[in-house]
Coordinates of C-alpha atoms in Angstrom, one line a residue:
M1 CA 73.4 92.8 19.2
T2 CA 75.4 94.4 21.9
T3 CA 74.7 94.8 25.9
R4 CA 72.7 97.3 26.7
E5 CA 72.7 99.6 30.0
P6 CA 69.7 97.3 31.7
V7 CA 66.5 98.6 32.6
T8 CA 66.5 98.8 36.3
Q9 CA 63.2 100.3 37.4
S10 CA 60.6 98.4 37.7
F11 CA 57.1 100.0 37.1
V12 CA 55.4 97.3 38.9
C13 CA 54.3 99.9 42.1
F14 CA 53.5 103.0 39.7
C15 CA 49.9 100.9 38.2
P16 CA 47.9 99.5 40.5
S17 CA 45.2 98.2 37.3
F18 CA 47.9 95.5 36.8
G19 CA 46.9 92.1 36.7
F20 CA 49.3 90.5 39.9
S21 CA 50.1 87.9 38.6
W22 CA 51.7 89.7 35.7
A23 CA 53.0 92.0 37.5
N24 CA 54.6 90.0 40.8
K25 CA 56.1 87.9 37.3
L26 CA 57.6 91.2 36.3
D27 CA 58.5 92.6 39.5
M28 CA 60.4 89.0 40.5
L29 CA 62.1 89.1 36.9
T30 CA 63.5 92.4 37.7
R31 CA 64.9 92.0 41.0
V32 CA 66.9 88.3 38.9
S33 CA 68.6 91.1 36.2
T34 CA 69.4 93.9 38.0
L35 CA 71.2 91.7 40.9
D36 CA 74.1 91.0 37.8
P37 CA 73.0 92.6 34.8
E38 CA 75.8 91.3 32.5
G39 CA 75.7 87.7 34.0
F40 CA 71.7 87.8 33.2
L41 CA 72.5 89.4 29.5
A42 CA 74.7 86.6 28.4
H43 CA 72.5 83.6 28.2
P44 CA 70.7 84.4 24.5
V45 CA 67.6 83.6 26.0
N46 CA 67.6 85.8 28.7
A47 CA 68.6 88.6 26.0
Y48 CA 65.9 87.9 23.5
K49 CA 63.2 87.7 25.9
L50 CA 64.2 90.9 27.0
M51 CA 64.2 92.4 23.2
K52 CA 60.6 90.9 22.9
R53 CA 59.1 91.8 26.6
L54 CA 60.5 95.5 25.3
N55 CA 59.3 95.7 22.0
T56 CA 56.3 92.6 21.3
E57 CA 54.9 93.3 24.9
W58 CA 55.4 96.5 25.7
S59 CA 52.0 98.1 23.6
E60 CA 50.1 95.6 26.5
L61 CA 52.2 97.4 29.4
E62 CA 51.3 100.6 27.6
S63 CA 47.5 100.3 27.1
L64 CA 47.3 99.1 31.2
V65 CA 49.0 101.9 32.7
L66 CA 47.7 104.8 30.4
Q67 CA 44.2 104.3 32.1
D68 CA 46.1 106.1 35.0
P69 CA 45.9 109.9 35.2
S70 CA 49.0 110.6 36.7
D71 CA 50.6 112.5 33.7
G72 CA 54.1 112.1 35.8
F73 CA 53.7 109.1 35.5
I74 CA 52.9 108.2 31.7
S75 CA 55.9 111.2 30.8
N76 CA 58.3 109.3 32.9
M77 CA 57.3 106.3 30.5
S78 CA 58.5 108.1 27.5
V79 CA 61.1 108.6 28.8
H80 CA 62.2 105.5 29.1
R81 CA 60.9 104.1 25.8
Q82 CA 63.5 105.9 23.9
Y83 CA 66.2 103.5 25.4
F84 CA 64.1 100.5 24.5
P85 CA 64.5 97.9 21.5
D86 CA 62.4 98.4 18.6
E87 CA 61.2 95.5 16.1
E88 CA 64.9 95.5 14.2
D89 CA 66.2 94.8 17.9
E90 CA 64.0 91.8 18.4
K91 CA 64.3 90.2 15.3
G92 CA 67.9 90.5 15.4
A93 CA 67.8 88.7 18.4
A94 CA 65.7 85.9 17.2
K95 CA 68.1 85.6 14.6
A96 CA 71.1 85.5 16.4
L97 CA 69.1 82.7 18.9
I98 CA 68.8 80.6 14.9
R99 CA 73.0 81.5 14.2
L100 CA 73.8 80.3 16.8
Q101 CA 71.6 77.2 17.2
D102 CA 73.1 76.4 13.7
T103 CA 76.6 77.2 14.4
Y104 CA 76.9 75.1 17.9
K105 CA 74.9 72.3 16.8
L106 CA 72.0 73.0 19.6
D107 CA 68.6 71.7 19.6
S108 CA 65.5 73.4 19.5
E109 CA 64.5 71.6 22.4
S110 CA 67.4 72.2 24.9
F111 CA 68.1 75.8 23.6
S112 CA 63.9 76.4 24.9
K113 CA 64.8 74.8 28.0
G114 CA 68.1 76.7 28.3
K115 CA 70.9 74.4 28.4
L116 CA 73.5 75.7 26.9
P117 CA 77.1 74.5 26.7
G118 CA 79.9 76.8 28.4
Q119 CA 77.9 78.3 30.7
R120 CA 78.7 78.9 34.5
Q121 CA 77.0 80.7 37.3
Y122 CA 76.8 84.5 37.5
S123 CA 77.2 86.1 41.1
G124 CA 75.7 82.8 42.8
V125 CA 72.8 82.7 40.3
R126 CA 73.1 80.4 37.1
Y127 CA 70.6 81.6 34.9
N128 CA 68.6 79.1 32.8
A129 CA 65.8 80.9 31.3
E130 CA 63.7 79.2 29.0
L131 CA 61.4 79.9 26.0
T132 CA 57.5 79.3 26.2
V133 CA 55.3 78.1 23.6
D134 CA 54.8 81.3 22.8
D135 CA 58.5 82.7 22.1
C136 CA 58.8 78.9 20.3
F137 CA 56.2 80.5 17.9
D138 CA 57.3 83.3 17.2
M139 CA 61.0 82.0 16.7
G140 CA 59.1 80.0 14.4
K141 CA 57.0 82.8 12.1
L142 CA 59.7 84.7 12.1
A143 CA 61.5 82.0 10.2
Y144 CA 58.6 81.5 8.4
N145 CA 58.5 85.0 6.9
E146 CA 61.9 85.0 6.2
N147 CA 61.0 82.1 3.4
D148 CA 63.0 79.6 6.2
Y149 CA 61.3 76.9 6.1
Y150 CA 64.0 74.7 8.0
H151 CA 64.0 76.7 11.0
S152 CA 60.1 77.4 10.9
V153 CA 59.8 73.8 10.6
L154 CA 62.6 73.2 14.0
W155 CA 61.1 76.2 16.0
M156 CA 57.0 75.1 15.2
Q157 CA 57.6 71.5 16.6
Q158 CA 59.1 72.3 19.2
A159 CA 56.3 75.3 20.5
L160 CA 54.4 71.8 19.6
R161 CA 56.1 69.4 21.7
Q162 CA 55.8 72.1 24.8
M163 CA 52.0 72.6 24.1
D164 CA 51.3 68.9 23.7
S165 CA 53.6 68.6 27.1
G166 CA 50.3 70.7 29.1
E167 CA 52.1 73.8 28.6
D168 CA 49.5 76.7 28.1
A169 CA 49.8 79.1 25.5
K170 CA 48.3 82.4 24.4
T171 CA 48.9 80.6 21.0
P172 CA 46.5 78.1 19.2
K173 CA 47.5 74.7 18.9
A174 CA 45.8 75.4 15.4
D175 CA 48.4 78.2 14.6
I176 CA 51.0 75.8 15.3
L177 CA 49.9 73.0 12.9
D178 CA 49.0 75.4 10.4
Y179 CA 52.3 77.4 10.1
L180 CA 54.2 73.4 10.6
S181 CA 52.1 71.6 8.2
Y182 CA 53.1 74.5 5.7
S183 CA 56.5 74.6 6.5
V184 CA 57.3 70.6 6.5
Y185 CA 55.7 70.8 3.0
Q186 CA 57.9 73.1 1.8
M187 CA 61.1 70.9 2.9
G188 CA 59.7 67.9 0.9
D189 CA 57.7 65.4 3.5
L190 CA 54.7 65.3 2.5
P191 CA 53.6 62.4 4.3
R192 CA 54.2 64.1 7.7
A193 CA 52.4 67.3 6.6
I194 CA 49.6 65.3 5.4
E195 CA 49.4 64.0 9.2
L196 CA 49.9 66.8 10.4
T197 CA 47.1 68.8 8.3
R198 CA 45.1 66.2 9.5
R199 CA 45.7 67.0 12.4
L200 CA 44.4 70.7 12.0
V201 CA 41.5 69.6 10.0
A202 CA 40.2 67.7 13.3
I203 CA 40.9 70.4 15.8
D204 CA 39.4 73.1 13.6
P205 CA 37.1 71.4 10.4
S206 CA 36.3 75.1 9.1
H207 CA 39.9 76.4 9.2
Q208 CA 40.2 78.5 5.9
R209 CA 42.9 76.3 4.5
A210 CA 43.8 73.5 6.0
G211 CA 41.4 71.5 3.9
A212 CA 42.2 72.9 0.3
N213 CA 45.8 72.5 1.5
L214 CA 45.1 68.9 2.6
H215 CA 43.8 67.8 -0.7
Y216 CA 46.3 69.2 -2.5
F217 CA 49.4 67.6 -0.4
E218 CA 47.1 64.2 -1.0
R219 CA 47.0 64.7 -4.4
L220 CA 50.5 65.8 -5.0
L221 CA 51.6 62.7 -2.8
S222 CA 49.0 60.0 -5.4
K223 CA 51.3 61.4 -7.8
E224 CA 54.4 61.0 -6.6
L225 CA 54.1 57.0 -5.5
R226 CA 52.5 56.6 -9.1
D227 CA 55.3 58.4 -11.0
R228 CA 57.2 55.7 -8.6
G229 CA 55.0 52.7 -9.2
Q230 CA 54.0 52.5 -5.5
G231 CA 50.7 51.9 -5.2
Q232 CA 50.0 52.7 -1.2
Q233 CA 50.8 56.0 0.8
E234 CA 53.5 55.4 3.4
P235 CA 52.9 56.2 6.9
A236 CA 54.3 60.0 8.4
D237 CA 57.6 59.6 10.1
E238 CA 56.9 59.5 13.2
K239 CA 60.1 61.0 15.5
P240 CA 60.5 63.4 16.4
I241 CA 61.5 66.1 14.0
Q242 CA 65.4 67.3 14.6
L243 CA 68.3 69.0 13.2
D244 CA 69.0 66.2 11.1
T245 CA 65.2 65.2 10.0
Y246 CA 66.2 67.8 7.3
E247 CA 69.0 69.1 5.2
R248 CA 69.6 72.6 5.9
P249 CA 69.9 74.8 2.6
K250 CA 73.5 75.8 1.5
D251 CA 74.1 79.6 1.3
Y252 CA 76.6 81.9 0.0
L253 CA 79.4 80.6 2.3
P254 CA 81.9 77.7 0.8
E255 CA 83.8 77.1 3.8
R256 CA 80.2 77.2 6.3
E257 CA 80.3 73.6 7.1
V258 CA 84.7 74.1 7.9
Y259 CA 84.1 77.8 9.7
E260 CA 81.3 76.4 12.3
A261 CA 83.1 73.5 13.0
L262 CA 86.3 75.2 13.8
C263 CA 83.7 77.4 16.0
R264 CA 82.9 74.3 18.1
G265 CA 86.8 73.7 18.3
E266 CA 86.0 70.4 15.4
G267 CA 88.8 70.2 13.1
V268 CA 91.1 71.7 14.6
K269 CA 94.3 71.3 12.7
M270 CA 97.0 71.9 15.9
T271 CA 99.5 68.5 15.3
E272 CA 102.3 67.4 17.7
K273 CA 104.6 67.9 14.4
R274 CA 103.2 71.9 14.4
R275 CA 103.2 72.1 17.9
S276 CA 107.0 71.0 18.1
R277 CA 107.3 74.2 15.9
L278 CA 105.7 77.2 18.2
F279 CA 107.8 78.3 21.2
C280 CA 107.4 81.2 23.6
R281 CA 109.4 84.2 23.9
Y282 CA 110.0 87.8 25.5
Q283 CA 109.9 90.8 23.2
D284 CA 112.9 92.6 24.9
G285 CA 114.3 96.1 23.0
S286 CA 115.0 94.2 19.4
R287 CA 112.3 96.1 17.8
S288 CA 112.3 99.2 20.5
P289 CA 114.3 100.3 23.4
R290 CA 110.9 100.8 25.2
L291 CA 111.0 97.0 26.2
L292 CA 113.9 97.2 27.7
L293 CA 112.8 97.7 31.3
K294 CA 109.4 95.7 30.5
P295 CA 109.7 93.2 27.8
M296 CA 106.4 91.3 26.3
K297 CA 105.9 88.1 26.5
E298 CA 105.3 86.4 23.0
E299 CA 103.8 83.3 22.1
D300 CA 103.4 80.9 18.8
E301 CA 99.8 80.5 18.4
W302 CA 100.1 79.1 14.6
D303 CA 103.2 78.6 12.4
S304 CA 102.4 79.1 8.8
P305 CA 101.2 81.6 8.6
H306 CA 102.9 83.1 11.8
I307 CA 99.9 84.0 14.4
V308 CA 101.6 85.0 17.1
R309 CA 99.6 86.2 20.6
F310 CA 101.1 89.0 22.9
L311 CA 100.5 88.4 26.8
E312 CA 99.9 91.3 29.6
A313 CA 99.3 93.7 26.4
L314 CA 96.2 95.5 28.1
S315 CA 96.0 96.4 31.7
D316 CA 92.2 95.8 33.3
E317 CA 92.9 99.5 34.0
E318 CA 93.6 100.0 30.1
I319 CA 90.7 98.0 29.1
E320 CA 87.8 99.9 31.0
K321 CA 89.1 102.9 30.2
I322 CA 88.9 101.9 26.4
K323 CA 85.5 100.5 26.9
E324 CA 84.5 103.7 28.9
L325 CA 85.6 105.8 25.7
A326 CA 84.1 103.6 23.4
K327 CA 80.6 103.2 24.5
P328 CA 78.6 106.4 23.5
K329 CA 79.6 106.1 20.8
L330 CA 79.1 102.6 19.8
A331 CA 77.2 102.3 16.6
R332 CA 76.3 99.2 13.9
A333 CA 80.0 98.1 12.3
T334 CA 80.6 98.7 9.1
V335 CA 82.8 97.1 6.4
R336 CA 84.2 98.5 3.6
D337 CA 82.8 98.0 -0.1
P338 CA 85.7 96.4 -1.8
K339 CA 84.1 98.8 -5.0
T340 CA 83.8 101.6 -4.0
G341 CA 86.2 102.2 -0.7
V342 CA 82.8 103.4 1.5
L343 CA 81.6 101.9 4.7
T344 CA 78.3 100.5 4.9
V345 CA 76.4 97.6 7.2
A346 CA 76.7 93.9 6.5
N347 CA 74.3 91.1 7.5
Y348 CA 77.9 89.0 8.0
R349 CA 79.3 91.0 10.4
V350 CA 77.0 91.8 13.9
S351 CA 78.3 93.9 16.2
K352 CA 78.9 97.1 17.6
S353 CA 81.9 99.3 16.9
A354 CA 84.1 102.8 18.0
W355 CA 87.3 104.3 16.8
L356 CA 89.1 106.2 19.3
E357 CA 92.0 108.6 17.9
G358 CA 95.0 108.7 20.2
E359 CA 94.1 112.3 20.9
D360 CA 91.3 111.1 22.7
D361 CA 92.7 110.5 25.9
P362 CA 96.8 109.5 26.8
V363 CA 95.8 106.0 27.5
I364 CA 94.8 105.3 23.6
A365 CA 98.4 106.6 22.5
R366 CA 99.5 104.5 24.7
V367 CA 98.2 101.3 23.2
N368 CA 99.3 102.9 19.6
Q369 CA 102.7 103.1 21.2
R370 CA 102.8 100.3 22.0
I371 CA 101.7 98.1 19.3
E372 CA 104.6 99.9 17.3
D373 CA 107.3 98.9 19.7
V374 CA 106.1 95.4 19.9
T375 CA 105.2 94.8 16.1
G376 CA 108.1 96.9 14.8
L377 CA 105.9 98.8 12.1
T378 CA 105.1 102.2 12.3
V379 CA 101.3 102.7 13.5
D380 CA 101.3 106.6 12.2
T381 CA 99.8 105.6 8.8
A382 CA 97.5 102.9 10.1
E383 CA 93.5 103.0 10.8
L384 CA 92.2 104.2 14.2
L385 CA 91.8 101.9 17.1
Q386 CA 88.6 100.0 16.2
V387 CA 86.5 98.8 19.8
A388 CA 84.0 96.4 18.8
N389 CA 81.3 94.7 21.1
Y390 CA 80.0 91.1 20.4
G391 CA 76.6 90.7 21.8
V392 CA 74.6 87.1 21.9
G393 CA 75.4 85.9 18.5
G394 CA 77.3 89.0 17.1
Q395 CA 80.0 87.8 14.5
Y396 CA 81.5 88.4 11.9
E397 CA 81.6 86.0 8.8
P398 CA 84.8 84.4 7.0
H399 CA 86.3 87.9 5.4
Y400 CA 90.1 89.6 4.4
D401 CA 91.0 92.3 5.8
F402 CA 93.3 92.8 3.0
S403 CA 92.3 94.2 -0.4
R404 CA 92.8 91.9 -3.4
K405 CA 93.6 92.5 -6.8
D406 CA 90.3 93.1 -7.9
E407 CA 89.1 95.7 -5.4
P408 CA 91.6 98.2 -6.3
D409 CA 90.2 101.1 -5.2
A410 CA 89.2 99.4 -1.3
F411 CA 91.8 101.8 0.3
K412 CA 92.3 104.6 -2.1
S413 CA 90.7 107.1 -0.2
L414 CA 92.6 106.0 2.8
G415 CA 96.6 106.7 1.0
T416 CA 98.5 104.3 3.0
G417 CA 98.4 101.6 0.8
N418 CA 96.9 98.3 1.5
R419 CA 96.5 96.4 5.1
V420 CA 99.8 95.2 5.7
A421 CA 99.1 93.0 9.0
T422 CA 96.2 92.9 11.7
F423 CA 96.3 93.6 16.1
L424 CA 93.6 91.9 17.4
N425 CA 93.2 92.9 21.4
Y426 CA 91.3 90.8 23.0
M427 CA 89.3 92.5 25.9
S428 CA 86.9 89.7 28.0
D429 CA 87.1 86.2 28.4
V430 CA 84.0 84.7 26.7
E431 CA 82.4 82.0 28.4
A432 CA 80.9 80.0 25.8
G433 CA 81.6 80.8 21.9
G434 CA 83.7 84.0 19.8
A435 CA 86.7 81.7 18.7
T436 CA 89.1 83.6 15.8
V437 CA 89.4 80.8 13.4
F438 CA 90.8 80.8 10.1
P439 CA 89.3 78.3 7.7
D440 CA 91.9 78.0 5.0
F441 CA 94.4 76.0 7.6
G442 CA 92.3 74.9 10.7
A443 CA 93.2 77.0 13.0
A444 CA 90.8 78.6 16.1
I445 CA 92.0 81.2 18.8
W446 CA 89.8 81.9 21.6
P447 CA 89.7 85.2 23.7
R448 CA 91.7 85.4 26.8
K449 CA 91.1 88.6 28.4
G450 CA 94.3 91.7 28.4
T451 CA 96.2 89.1 25.3
A452 CA 96.8 90.1 21.8
V453 CA 97.0 88.1 18.2
F454 CA 99.2 89.7 15.6
W455 CA 99.5 88.3 12.0
Y456 CA 100.7 89.7 8.3
N457 CA 98.1 90.0 5.7
L458 CA 100.4 90.4 3.2
F459 CA 103.6 88.6 2.2
K460 CA 106.8 90.8 1.8
S461 CA 106.4 91.3 -1.6
G462 CA 103.1 92.8 -1.5
E463 CA 100.9 90.1 -2.4
G464 CA 97.7 89.1 -0.2
D465 CA 98.4 85.9 1.8
Y466 CA 94.9 84.3 1.3
R467 CA 95.3 81.9 4.3
T468 CA 94.6 85.0 6.2
R469 CA 90.7 84.9 5.8
H470 CA 89.6 84.6 9.0
A471 CA 86.2 84.5 10.7
A472 CA 84.8 85.7 14.7
C473 CA 82.2 83.1 15.6
P474 CA 79.6 84.2 17.4
V475 CA 79.1 84.4 20.9
L476 CA 77.5 81.8 22.7
V477 CA 77.4 83.0 26.1
G478 CA 79.0 85.7 27.4
S479 CA 79.9 89.3 25.6
K480 CA 83.5 89.5 23.4
W481 CA 85.0 93.4 23.7
V482 CA 87.9 93.6 21.2
S483 CA 89.8 96.3 20.1
N484 CA 91.9 96.3 16.3
K485 CA 94.9 98.4 15.1
W486 CA 95.0 97.8 11.3
I487 CA 98.5 98.6 9.9
H488 CA 99.0 99.6 6.3
E489 CA 101.7 99.2 4.1
R490 CA 103.1 102.8 3.5
G491 CA 105.9 104.0 6.1
Q492 CA 106.8 100.3 6.4
E493 CA 109.6 100.0 3.4
F494 CA 112.2 100.0 6.4
R495 CA 110.8 98.3 8.7
R496 CA 109.7 95.5 6.6
P497 CA 111.9 95.8 3.4
C498 CA 110.0 93.6 0.3
G499 CA 111.2 90.1 -0.4
L500 CA 113.0 88.9 -3.7
T501 CA 109.2 86.5 -4.7
E502 CA 106.0 86.6 -4.3
V503 CA 105.7 84.4 -1.4
D504 CA 108.5 86.0 0.7

């Protein structure tokens, strides 16, 4: 999900048929959000609720305003509607919250109250959005419909907790208990599933499924007790359901735990001995005479594999120009299919990107030349400058930039060989999250606006350096802008000669 241009016009003043409480709430929200749109949407809860409001709740708005016979007003609404999020956007925003919950180990209660680490004030306002009972129910329902019972339990439990505390909601308690009891059963907790189903039957004796489910759960538990040689049912655990109540199911990513720990700043393998091998220096002309007048500041981020950070790699003016050029071209980011070489979307990469050519603007040509100067590698055979925006929850899970031996056709159509190196510009600071992490050797590199990091993906022999498998962590608070240049092998023969061994 990327940062969108805010909808700054309030429709409240056009339609006298609005309920005053709903209209006043929307009007106040409009005033607060337009005071600082970027800061407002930097909070993941606000971003999700905006998606939901403009998609799910829009039908309610339409039914009210269509009572107004003014053709001009209806036409005005239709024009705005085409720019609003759709169902997929809302679903993506909900999945982003779940992704953040997992990666940064945020319990549903803190998340629901908008209490996130790394927040700061924007324009003097601290945005602490809260999720309602209905919001939590919708989050749980989304997970349930995806057969993700682990997260369904967490969010349905939170919806029930807030309702039991006296919060009003449109969602009936019976619906929450229905989803929660079955999800708990799917997690293998029969005693708790029985207790919740009994609560459901007590408030709705005629519920279509509750009675049958209760008998089924009780029979299953009785059989389990007999098989274990126990004659009496144990009472359900009365402790509230938390993140660690049930084990989170494993998924397709083998290094998931290491990757997420690094995103939280845990498990970084920076020792004093390694730190003593890191230095800072000036790139002062040994690679390009252009650096004689204005040397580039360079500092080591990691020793092996060698990762460096260039300071003042982009000016604020250059960053704004690059973003200005990229915004009209932004589209869902793609990855190159390793078998076919064709670009395609993937769930493990959630961002929007655009490709910029040197001919698009002198700034792009200047940035390309600077990359060549500081790396000593030609960019004539490099890919175009890719600009990416990671909104709230945006990420790119662990991956290699280079093609492996079993992917010989990944870059065949380019005719420039493999990706020998990666140059990554950070074009924004990020309030929380958004690190670049390397699970293999335990490094975490944090975004700093105007800086760039650089590493080689291949050894001098042309063999891939599998240690460079890396990831872009989900953005927890804020919006992350980057641009990168993938530099290819062709043309580097004399700039980076081959080594004599595989790991040279």
